[in-house]
mmCIF file of C-alpha atoms and ligand atoms in Angstrom:
data_model
loop_
_atom_site.group_PDB
_atom_site.id
_atom_site.type_symbol
_atom_site.label_atom_id
_atom_site.label_comp_id
_atom_site.label_asym_id
_atom_site.label_seq_id
_atom_site.Cartn_x
_atom_site.Cartn_y
_atom_site.Cartn_z
ATOM 1 C CA MET A 48 0.646 -21.213 7.993
ATOM 2 C CA ALA A 49 2.135 -18.344 6.501
ATOM 3 C CA ILE A 50 1.828 -14.969 6.567
ATOM 4 C CA ASN A 51 3.306 -12.680 3.964
ATOM 5 C CA ALA A 52 3.273 -9.334 5.784
ATOM 6 C CA GLY A 53 2.221 -6.158 4.532
ATOM 7 C CA SER A 54 1.018 -8.160 0.590
ATOM 8 C CA THR A 55 -2.797 -8.877 -1.235
ATOM 9 C CA THR A 56 -0.451 -11.926 -2.796
ATOM 10 C CA ALA A 57 -0.038 -14.667 -1.560
ATOM 11 C CA ALA A 58 4.583 -15.578 -1.892
ATOM 12 C CA THR A 59 6.852 -18.394 -2.217
ATOM 13 C CA TYR A 60 10.282 -18.882 0.375
ATOM 14 C CA GLU A 61 12.001 -22.396 0.845
ATOM 15 C CA GLY A 62 8.981 -23.744 -0.527
ATOM 16 C CA VAL A 63 6.537 -22.654 2.365
ATOM 17 C CA GLN A 64 3.344 -20.588 0.690
ATOM 18 C CA TYR A 65 3.163 -18.205 2.359
ATOM 19 C CA GLN A 66 -0.058 -16.100 2.150
ATOM 20 C CA ALA A 67 -1.794 -12.657 1.718
ATOM 21 C CA ASP A 68 -1.484 -11.033 5.114
ATOM 22 C CA LYS A 69 -4.312 -11.183 7.515
ATOM 23 C CA TYR A 70 -4.328 -11.395 11.420
ATOM 24 C CA TYR A 71 -2.851 -8.058 11.833
ATOM 25 C CA ARG A 72 -4.045 -5.453 14.691
ATOM 26 C CA GLY A 73 -2.968 -1.924 13.291
ATOM 27 C CA GLY A 74 0.372 -1.191 11.617
ATOM 28 C CA GLU A 75 0.579 0.051 8.101
ATOM 29 C CA ALA A 76 1.847 -2.264 4.235
ATOM 30 C CA HIS A 77 4.882 -1.419 2.535
ATOM 31 C CA SER A 78 6.527 -2.703 -0.129
ATOM 32 C CA THR A 79 9.647 -2.068 -1.700
ATOM 33 C CA THR A 80 11.032 -2.523 -5.688
ATOM 34 C CA ASP A 81 14.628 -3.174 -4.737
ATOM 35 C CA PRO A 82 16.630 -6.144 -4.763
ATOM 36 C CA ILE A 83 16.472 -8.222 -1.990
ATOM 37 C CA THR A 84 19.925 -9.617 -0.387
ATOM 38 C CA GLY A 85 20.499 -12.602 1.978
ATOM 39 C CA ALA A 86 17.625 -14.562 0.671
ATOM 40 C CA SER A 87 17.041 -17.514 -2.527
ATOM 41 C CA ASP A 88 14.431 -15.370 -3.548
ATOM 42 C CA GLY A 89 13.700 -11.916 -2.469
ATOM 43 C CA THR A 90 10.282 -11.576 -2.830
ATOM 44 C CA LEU A 91 8.672 -12.155 0.619
ATOM 45 C CA PHE A 92 10.962 -9.215 1.696
ATOM 46 C CA GLN A 93 9.664 -6.875 -0.274
ATOM 47 C CA THR A 94 6.453 -5.963 1.485
ATOM 48 C CA GLU A 95 6.385 -5.667 5.686
ATOM 49 C CA ARG A 96 4.092 -4.433 8.044
ATOM 50 C CA PHE A 97 5.525 -1.545 10.246
ATOM 51 C CA GLY A 98 4.060 0.104 13.166
ATOM 52 C CA SER A 99 3.315 -0.808 16.560
ATOM 53 C CA TYR A 100 1.392 -3.089 15.642
ATOM 54 C CA SER A 101 0.072 -7.393 16.544
ATOM 55 C CA TYR A 102 -0.796 -10.783 15.227
ATOM 56 C CA ALA A 103 -3.620 -12.799 16.240
ATOM 57 C CA ILE A 104 -3.911 -15.933 14.826
ATOM 58 C CA PRO A 105 -6.371 -18.725 15.823
ATOM 59 C CA VAL A 106 -5.093 -22.052 16.872
ATOM 60 C CA THR A 107 -5.953 -24.646 18.769
ATOM 61 C CA ALA A 108 -3.287 -25.295 22.245
ATOM 62 C CA GLY A 109 -0.924 -26.879 21.319
ATOM 63 C CA THR A 110 3.836 -25.890 21.163
ATOM 64 C CA TYR A 111 4.333 -23.404 17.889
ATOM 65 C CA SER A 112 7.260 -22.326 16.399
ATOM 66 C CA ILE A 113 7.648 -19.174 14.642
ATOM 67 C CA GLU A 114 9.689 -18.277 12.059
ATOM 68 C CA LEU A 115 9.870 -14.431 11.161
ATOM 69 C CA HIS A 116 10.802 -13.224 8.057
ATOM 70 C CA MET A 117 12.760 -9.278 8.040
ATOM 71 C CA ALA A 118 14.780 -6.879 6.616
ATOM 72 C CA GLU A 119 15.075 -3.111 6.200
ATOM 73 C CA LEU A 120 13.481 -1.985 3.462
ATOM 74 C CA TYR A 121 13.588 1.970 4.561
ATOM 75 C CA TRP A 122 16.424 3.216 6.495
ATOM 76 C CA GLU A 123 20.240 2.951 5.831
ATOM 77 C CA ALA A 124 22.263 3.760 9.047
ATOM 78 C CA VAL A 125 22.314 2.360 11.934
ATOM 79 C CA GLY A 126 20.407 3.648 14.632
ATOM 80 C CA GLU A 127 17.223 4.805 12.208
ATOM 81 C CA ARG A 128 14.677 1.792 13.787
ATOM 82 C CA SER A 129 14.886 -0.441 17.210
ATOM 83 C CA PHE A 130 12.030 -2.137 17.619
ATOM 84 C CA ASN A 131 11.268 -5.476 20.536
ATOM 85 C CA VAL A 132 9.437 -8.788 19.523
ATOM 86 C CA LEU A 133 7.541 -10.342 21.587
ATOM 87 C CA VAL A 134 5.344 -13.376 21.183
ATOM 88 C CA GLU A 135 2.765 -14.827 23.376
ATOM 89 C CA GLY A 136 3.841 -12.025 25.960
ATOM 90 C CA GLN A 137 6.980 -12.730 26.200
ATOM 91 C CA LEU A 138 10.484 -10.550 25.361
ATOM 92 C CA GLU A 139 11.708 -12.598 22.162
ATOM 93 C CA LEU A 140 13.390 -9.934 20.159
ATOM 94 C CA THR A 141 15.304 -6.611 21.771
ATOM 95 C CA ASN A 142 16.158 -3.403 20.180
ATOM 96 C CA LEU A 143 16.382 -5.123 17.100
ATOM 97 C CA ASP A 144 17.848 -2.103 14.366
ATOM 98 C CA LEU A 145 18.129 -4.822 11.064
ATOM 99 C CA VAL A 146 21.007 -2.230 9.759
ATOM 100 C CA SER A 147 23.154 -3.015 12.516
ATOM 101 C CA GLN A 148 22.080 -6.400 12.540
ATOM 102 C CA ALA A 149 21.657 -6.977 8.395
ATOM 103 C CA GLY A 150 22.206 -3.960 7.001
ATOM 104 C CA HIS A 151 20.195 -2.096 4.321
ATOM 105 C CA ASP A 152 17.071 -4.345 1.992
ATOM 106 C CA SER A 153 19.077 -7.446 3.352
ATOM 107 C CA ALA A 154 16.872 -10.443 4.764
ATOM 108 C CA LEU A 155 17.140 -12.021 8.313
ATOM 109 C CA SER A 156 14.782 -14.479 10.063
ATOM 110 C CA TYR A 157 14.448 -15.411 13.908
ATOM 111 C CA ILE A 158 13.555 -19.475 14.994
ATOM 112 C CA VAL A 159 11.036 -18.391 18.428
ATOM 113 C CA GLU A 160 11.545 -21.634 19.445
ATOM 114 C CA ASN A 161 8.290 -23.986 22.099
ATOM 115 C CA VAL A 162 5.715 -21.253 22.563
ATOM 116 C CA ARG A 163 3.471 -22.792 24.842
ATOM 117 C CA VAL A 164 -0.567 -21.626 23.942
ATOM 118 C CA THR A 165 -3.651 -21.806 25.329
ATOM 119 C CA ASP A 166 -5.929 -18.829 24.912
ATOM 120 C CA GLY A 167 -6.779 -20.195 21.781
ATOM 121 C CA SER A 168 -4.921 -17.444 19.921
ATOM 122 C CA LEU A 169 -1.048 -17.018 18.760
ATOM 123 C CA ASP A 170 0.167 -13.856 19.349
ATOM 124 C CA ILE A 171 2.779 -11.439 18.523
ATOM 125 C CA ALA A 172 3.531 -8.346 19.188
ATOM 126 C CA LEU A 173 6.557 -5.617 18.123
ATOM 127 C CA GLU A 174 7.325 -2.339 20.231
ATOM 128 C CA ALA A 175 8.938 -0.019 18.452
ATOM 129 C CA SER A 176 10.930 2.932 20.325
ATOM 130 C CA VAL A 177 12.602 4.010 17.916
ATOM 131 C CA ASN A 178 10.718 4.729 14.121
ATOM 132 C CA GLU A 179 8.766 1.541 13.340
ATOM 133 C CA GLY A 180 8.966 -2.299 14.320
ATOM 134 C CA THR A 181 8.532 -3.894 10.760
ATOM 135 C CA LEU A 182 7.729 -7.856 9.542
ATOM 136 C CA SER A 183 7.616 -9.466 6.357
ATOM 137 C CA GLY A 184 6.604 -12.568 6.624
ATOM 138 C CA PHE A 185 6.361 -15.790 9.353
ATOM 139 C CA ALA A 186 5.412 -18.613 9.284
ATOM 140 C CA VAL A 187 4.249 -20.992 12.386
ATOM 141 C CA TYR A 188 4.837 -24.937 12.984
ATOM 142 C CA SER A 189 2.850 -27.107 15.536
ATOM 143 C CA ALA A 190 3.693 -30.976 16.261
ATOM 144 C CA ASP A 191 0.644 -30.811 18.030
ATOM 145 C CA GLY A 192 -1.557 -27.864 17.629
ATOM 146 C CA GLU A 193 -3.254 -26.040 14.539
ATOM 147 C CA LEU A 194 -5.140 -22.947 12.647
ATOM 148 C CA ASP A 195 -8.729 -23.277 14.223
ATOM 149 C CA THR A 196 -10.756 -22.847 11.763
ATOM 150 C CA SER A 197 -13.651 -22.480 13.384
ATOM 151 C CA ALA A 198 -12.385 -18.838 14.460
ATOM 152 C CA PRO A 199 -14.265 -16.411 12.632
ATOM 153 C CA GLU A 200 -12.223 -13.928 9.857
ATOM 154 C CA PRO A 201 -9.903 -10.898 11.228
ATOM 155 C CA GLU A 202 -11.417 -7.865 9.866
ATOM 156 C CA PRO A 203 -8.697 -6.543 7.751
ATOM 157 C CA ASN A 204 -8.145 -3.426 10.042
ATOM 158 C CA PRO A 205 -10.776 -2.896 13.168
ATOM 159 C CA ASN A 206 -9.712 0.563 13.481
ATOM 160 C CA CYS A 207 -11.448 1.182 9.573
ATOM 161 C CA ARG A 208 -14.870 1.230 9.738
ATOM 162 C CA GLY A 209 -14.767 2.360 5.910
ATOM 163 C CA TYR A 210 -12.208 2.518 3.183
ATOM 164 C CA VAL A 211 -11.847 5.767 0.811
ATOM 165 C CA GLY A 212 -9.689 5.952 -2.526
ATOM 166 C CA ILE A 213 -7.211 9.380 -2.024
ATOM 167 C CA THR A 214 -6.217 9.538 -5.796
ATOM 168 C CA TYR A 215 -4.097 11.974 -7.385
ATOM 169 C CA ASP A 216 -3.786 12.333 -10.999
ATOM 170 C CA ASP A 217 -0.934 13.852 -13.775
ATOM 171 C CA GLY A 218 2.245 13.160 -12.132
ATOM 172 C CA PRO A 219 5.532 12.034 -11.725
ATOM 173 C CA ASN A 220 6.187 15.008 -11.127
ATOM 174 C CA ALA A 221 9.824 16.152 -10.339
ATOM 175 C CA THR A 222 8.899 19.628 -8.364
ATOM 176 C CA ASN A 223 5.683 18.201 -6.669
ATOM 177 C CA THR A 224 5.870 14.927 -5.960
ATOM 178 C CA PRO A 225 8.701 14.481 -2.802
ATOM 179 C CA THR A 226 6.763 17.119 -0.986
ATOM 180 C CA LEU A 227 3.198 14.998 -1.822
ATOM 181 C CA ILE A 228 4.738 12.022 -0.566
ATOM 182 C CA SER A 229 6.134 13.467 2.216
ATOM 183 C CA GLN A 230 3.226 14.731 3.531
ATOM 184 C CA LEU A 231 1.145 11.559 3.307
ATOM 185 C CA ARG A 232 4.015 9.636 4.822
ATOM 186 C CA GLN A 233 4.142 11.859 8.292
ATOM 187 C CA HIS A 234 0.134 11.844 8.013
ATOM 188 C CA ASN A 235 -0.429 8.299 7.622
ATOM 189 C CA LEU A 236 -2.487 9.151 4.704
ATOM 190 C CA ILE A 237 -1.701 6.121 3.186
ATOM 191 C CA PRO A 238 -1.967 4.130 0.877
ATOM 192 C CA VAL A 239 -3.198 6.585 -2.303
ATOM 193 C CA THR A 240 -4.130 5.232 -5.500
ATOM 194 C CA TRP A 241 -1.699 7.445 -8.456
ATOM 195 C CA PHE A 242 -3.294 7.962 -12.452
ATOM 196 C CA VAL A 243 0.637 8.895 -13.758
ATOM 197 C CA MET A 244 0.772 11.077 -17.119
ATOM 198 C CA GLY A 245 2.543 7.680 -19.448
ATOM 199 C CA GLN A 246 5.372 10.824 -21.019
ATOM 200 C CA ARG A 247 6.431 10.909 -17.568
ATOM 201 C CA VAL A 248 7.161 8.035 -16.753
ATOM 202 C CA ALA A 249 9.906 7.822 -18.517
ATOM 203 C CA GLY A 250 13.596 10.021 -16.734
ATOM 204 C CA ASN A 251 11.205 9.924 -13.586
ATOM 205 C CA GLN A 252 12.666 6.072 -12.542
ATOM 206 C CA SER A 253 13.221 7.116 -9.136
ATOM 207 C CA LEU A 254 9.538 9.154 -8.060
ATOM 208 C CA MET A 255 7.981 6.647 -9.260
ATOM 209 C CA THR A 256 9.560 3.948 -6.993
ATOM 210 C CA GLN A 257 9.304 5.947 -3.561
ATOM 211 C CA MET A 258 5.780 6.777 -5.017
ATOM 212 C CA LEU A 259 4.587 3.059 -4.899
ATOM 213 C CA SER A 260 6.010 2.452 -1.568
ATOM 214 C CA VAL A 261 2.916 4.699 -1.066
ATOM 215 C CA GLY A 262 0.052 2.920 -2.844
ATOM 216 C CA GLU A 263 -1.110 2.249 -5.766
ATOM 217 C CA ILE A 264 0.350 3.004 -9.663
ATOM 218 C CA GLN A 265 -2.777 3.339 -12.484
ATOM 219 C CA ASN A 266 -3.089 4.602 -15.825
ATOM 220 C CA HIS A 267 -4.295 8.661 -17.264
ATOM 221 C CA SER A 268 -2.988 8.019 -20.708
ATOM 222 C CA PHE A 269 -0.018 9.048 -22.615
ATOM 223 C CA THR A 270 0.057 13.000 -23.261
ATOM 224 C CA HIS A 271 -3.528 13.850 -20.793
ATOM 225 C CA PRO A 272 -5.230 14.471 -24.722
ATOM 226 C CA HIS A 273 -9.886 14.267 -24.420
ATOM 227 C CA MET A 274 -9.878 11.383 -25.649
ATOM 228 C CA THR A 275 -13.372 10.541 -26.845
ATOM 229 C CA THR A 276 -12.516 12.981 -30.121
ATOM 230 C CA LEU A 277 -9.340 10.004 -30.706
ATOM 231 C CA GLY A 278 -10.164 7.184 -32.411
ATOM 232 C CA ALA A 279 -9.720 3.795 -31.095
ATOM 233 C CA SER A 280 -6.241 2.623 -31.962
ATOM 234 C CA GLN A 281 -5.401 6.321 -31.495
ATOM 235 C CA ILE A 282 -6.996 5.561 -27.828
ATOM 236 C CA ARG A 283 -5.275 2.571 -27.858
ATOM 237 C CA ASP A 284 -2.468 3.852 -28.646
ATOM 238 C CA GLU A 285 -2.430 6.074 -25.189
ATOM 239 C CA LEU A 286 -3.425 3.805 -23.349
ATOM 240 C CA SER A 287 -0.847 0.813 -23.527
ATOM 241 C CA ARG A 288 2.106 2.807 -24.197
ATOM 242 C CA THR A 289 1.502 4.363 -20.342
ATOM 243 C CA ASN A 290 0.728 0.682 -19.200
ATOM 244 C CA GLN A 291 4.650 -0.744 -20.840
ATOM 245 C CA ALA A 292 6.176 2.781 -19.423
ATOM 246 C CA ILE A 293 4.704 1.971 -16.014
ATOM 247 C CA GLU A 294 5.414 -2.239 -16.244
ATOM 248 C CA SER A 295 9.443 -1.289 -17.369
ATOM 249 C CA ALA A 296 9.568 1.086 -14.543
ATOM 250 C CA GLY A 297 9.031 -1.630 -11.766
ATOM 251 C CA ALA A 298 5.141 -1.246 -11.059
ATOM 252 C CA PRO A 299 2.592 -4.257 -11.643
ATOM 253 C CA LYS A 300 0.632 -3.888 -14.166
ATOM 254 C CA PRO A 301 -2.368 -1.138 -13.981
ATOM 255 C CA THR A 302 -5.708 -2.591 -13.752
ATOM 256 C CA LEU A 303 -7.599 1.261 -13.244
ATOM 257 C CA TYR A 304 -7.627 4.339 -15.695
ATOM 258 C CA ARG A 305 -9.405 7.965 -14.955
ATOM 259 C CA PRO A 306 -10.125 9.488 -18.357
ATOM 260 C CA PRO A 307 -8.180 13.162 -18.710
ATOM 261 C CA TYR A 308 -11.210 15.468 -17.946
ATOM 262 C CA GLY A 309 -13.250 12.753 -16.746
ATOM 263 C CA GLU A 310 -14.134 12.313 -20.111
ATOM 264 C CA GLN A 311 -14.786 8.775 -21.780
ATOM 265 C CA ASN A 312 -17.695 6.770 -23.872
ATOM 266 C CA GLY A 313 -17.805 4.137 -25.160
ATOM 267 C CA THR A 314 -14.694 3.567 -27.434
ATOM 268 C CA THR A 315 -12.688 4.866 -24.216
ATOM 269 C CA GLN A 316 -13.835 1.992 -22.042
ATOM 270 C CA SER A 317 -14.023 -0.734 -24.309
ATOM 271 C CA VAL A 318 -10.752 0.256 -25.662
ATOM 272 C CA ALA A 319 -9.619 0.496 -21.421
ATOM 273 C CA GLN A 320 -12.365 -2.532 -20.790
ATOM 274 C CA SER A 321 -9.903 -4.456 -23.964
ATOM 275 C CA LEU A 322 -6.401 -4.035 -22.143
ATOM 276 C CA GLY A 323 -7.496 -5.130 -18.602
ATOM 277 C CA LEU A 324 -8.368 -2.232 -17.175
ATOM 278 C CA ARG A 325 -11.484 -0.821 -15.706
ATOM 279 C CA SER A 326 -11.910 2.579 -16.183
ATOM 280 C CA ILE A 327 -13.387 5.157 -12.880
ATOM 281 C CA THR A 328 -13.453 8.874 -12.001
ATOM 282 C CA TRP A 329 -14.667 10.460 -8.695
ATOM 283 C CA ASP A 330 -17.439 10.008 -5.995
ATOM 284 C CA VAL A 331 -15.735 13.572 -4.803
ATOM 285 C CA ASP A 332 -14.201 16.647 -6.796
ATOM 286 C CA SER A 333 -11.469 18.622 -4.113
ATOM 287 C CA LYS A 334 -11.489 20.751 -6.744
ATOM 288 C CA ASP A 335 -7.549 22.152 -6.912
ATOM 289 C CA TRP A 336 -7.144 22.073 -10.332
ATOM 290 C CA ASP A 337 -9.751 25.026 -10.044
ATOM 291 C CA ASN A 338 -7.373 27.122 -7.379
ATOM 292 C CA ALA A 339 -9.919 25.169 -4.477
ATOM 293 C CA ASN A 340 -7.640 26.198 -1.257
ATOM 294 C CA THR A 341 -6.817 24.319 1.165
ATOM 295 C CA ALA A 342 -9.865 24.494 3.495
ATOM 296 C CA ALA A 343 -12.136 24.188 0.658
ATOM 297 C CA ILE A 344 -9.646 20.904 -0.837
ATOM 298 C CA VAL A 345 -9.984 19.154 3.166
ATOM 299 C CA ASN A 346 -13.801 19.879 3.435
ATOM 300 C CA ALA A 347 -14.099 17.864 -0.274
ATOM 301 C CA ALA A 348 -12.601 14.941 1.950
ATOM 302 C CA ASN A 349 -14.498 15.103 4.892
ATOM 303 C CA GLN A 350 -17.540 14.609 2.448
ATOM 304 C CA LEU A 351 -16.494 11.006 1.121
ATOM 305 C CA GLN A 352 -18.640 7.864 2.604
ATOM 306 C CA ASN A 353 -17.113 4.430 2.409
ATOM 307 C CA GLY A 354 -16.331 3.423 -1.044
ATOM 308 C CA GLN A 355 -16.360 6.322 -2.466
ATOM 309 C CA VAL A 356 -12.971 7.974 -4.077
ATOM 310 C CA ILE A 357 -11.361 11.663 -4.483
ATOM 311 C CA LEU A 358 -10.441 13.529 -7.390
ATOM 312 C CA MET A 359 -6.618 15.604 -6.568
ATOM 313 C CA HIS A 360 -3.913 16.244 -8.460
ATOM 314 C CA ASP A 361 0.184 16.033 -7.438
ATOM 315 C CA GLN A 362 0.435 19.028 -8.660
ATOM 316 C CA TYR A 363 -0.439 22.010 -6.138
ATOM 317 C CA ALA A 364 0.734 23.309 -2.716
ATOM 318 C CA ALA A 365 -2.789 23.340 -1.280
ATOM 319 C CA THR A 366 -3.159 19.806 -1.837
ATOM 320 C CA ASN A 367 -0.197 19.123 -0.502
ATOM 321 C CA ASN A 368 -0.762 21.054 2.705
ATOM 322 C CA ALA A 369 -4.459 19.708 2.954
ATOM 323 C CA VAL A 370 -2.660 15.980 3.664
ATOM 324 C CA ALA A 371 -2.422 16.432 6.948
ATOM 325 C CA GLY A 372 -6.514 18.126 7.639
ATOM 326 C CA ILE A 373 -7.859 14.603 5.436
ATOM 327 C CA ALA A 374 -6.225 12.346 7.186
ATOM 328 C CA SER A 375 -7.564 14.087 9.994
ATOM 329 C CA ALA A 376 -10.640 14.635 9.094
ATOM 330 C CA LEU A 377 -11.085 10.953 8.033
ATOM 331 C CA GLN A 378 -9.811 9.572 10.734
ATOM 332 C CA ALA A 379 -12.798 10.904 12.793
ATOM 333 C CA LYS A 380 -15.231 9.277 10.654
ATOM 334 C CA GLY A 381 -13.013 6.488 11.391
ATOM 335 C CA LEU A 382 -12.011 6.220 7.989
ATOM 336 C CA CYS A 383 -8.918 4.782 6.337
ATOM 337 C CA PRO A 384 -7.240 4.769 2.626
ATOM 338 C CA GLY A 385 -8.717 2.212 0.522
ATOM 339 C CA ARG A 386 -7.326 0.148 -2.769
ATOM 340 C CA ILE A 387 -9.868 0.961 -5.604
ATOM 341 C CA ASP A 388 -10.874 -2.026 -5.736
ATOM 342 C CA PRO A 389 -11.211 -2.590 -10.309
ATOM 343 C CA ALA A 390 -13.423 -5.037 -9.424
ATOM 344 C CA THR A 391 -16.400 -2.802 -8.407
ATOM 345 C CA GLY A 392 -14.611 0.978 -9.119
ATOM 346 C CA ARG A 393 -15.165 1.241 -4.956
ATOM 347 C CA ALA A 394 -12.543 2.273 -2.576
ATOM 348 C CA VAL A 395 -12.044 -1.696 -0.048
ATOM 349 C CA ALA A 396 -9.245 -2.411 2.392
ATOM 350 C CA PRO A 397 -5.546 -2.398 1.020
HETATM 351 ZN ZN1 LIG B 180 -5.591 14.433 -15.211
#
């Protein structure tokens, strides 16, 4: 049994299939598109679950070996991360500083052997003393034990009673996006969904990489026209050029399209669908585009219910300043930022 930490998809590494992240308790997912050195294939290492958190894997009694994979995807200097790894409560790795051990964006693996499990749960815990702990994946081996398939499937995050879609339109924006991302990170309002304008993507590669590290990048047309005034071929051009720009910037192929001004009709929807895009608008409008102040934006976000999506823009100081208030309002209601499911248009666990 092997897990691709911080990823919603599987990855293969050295012939082992690492399944999408599960069995975790806490932590946050993050990813990079940077190449990884020191591994035959870097895909497994390009995602991580970070924080002080744990995994609890339901297993039968037996003796287990755990191969832990990690890489420093975020910090670049020695001393910026230090964490311990405990397996079944035993300290196995102490004061790990991945930059010091391997450098930035470089793969590192450890094997913990002869772990006796008798309590039905193989527990791996990360305890950070400087910033956060991190794991990119792990594989579990045993000659006499196995995954306990009778155990219930884990909740994605037991601290989340529901998920909401935090969305920002009209970026990338060289003067605003870095400030907004820094607020999102500081208050852990992650992941978000960015609906970008295709014409702003080229030339903003480093912004796109930063945006991708805190969420998904989706399609908001190329030039932000009134799409319902256009013919099908112009609509197709707006959407497909934007998809190409996003993919050229290293982001996954978009699965969602948000029509500018929320204006859509049968033609825009069917063209979007033919390009693999689900058209979605929003449940709650923050009115940041209409000069709503920070308190009004927070108040709008406070109306969100499980599965719903809020409209905001990557452009306004009032919106940036609302991140802290939105994070605490959602936390008070047990709601967590999620991703928007292209099958339903609803926010779900990331
Ligand atoms: Zn817009």
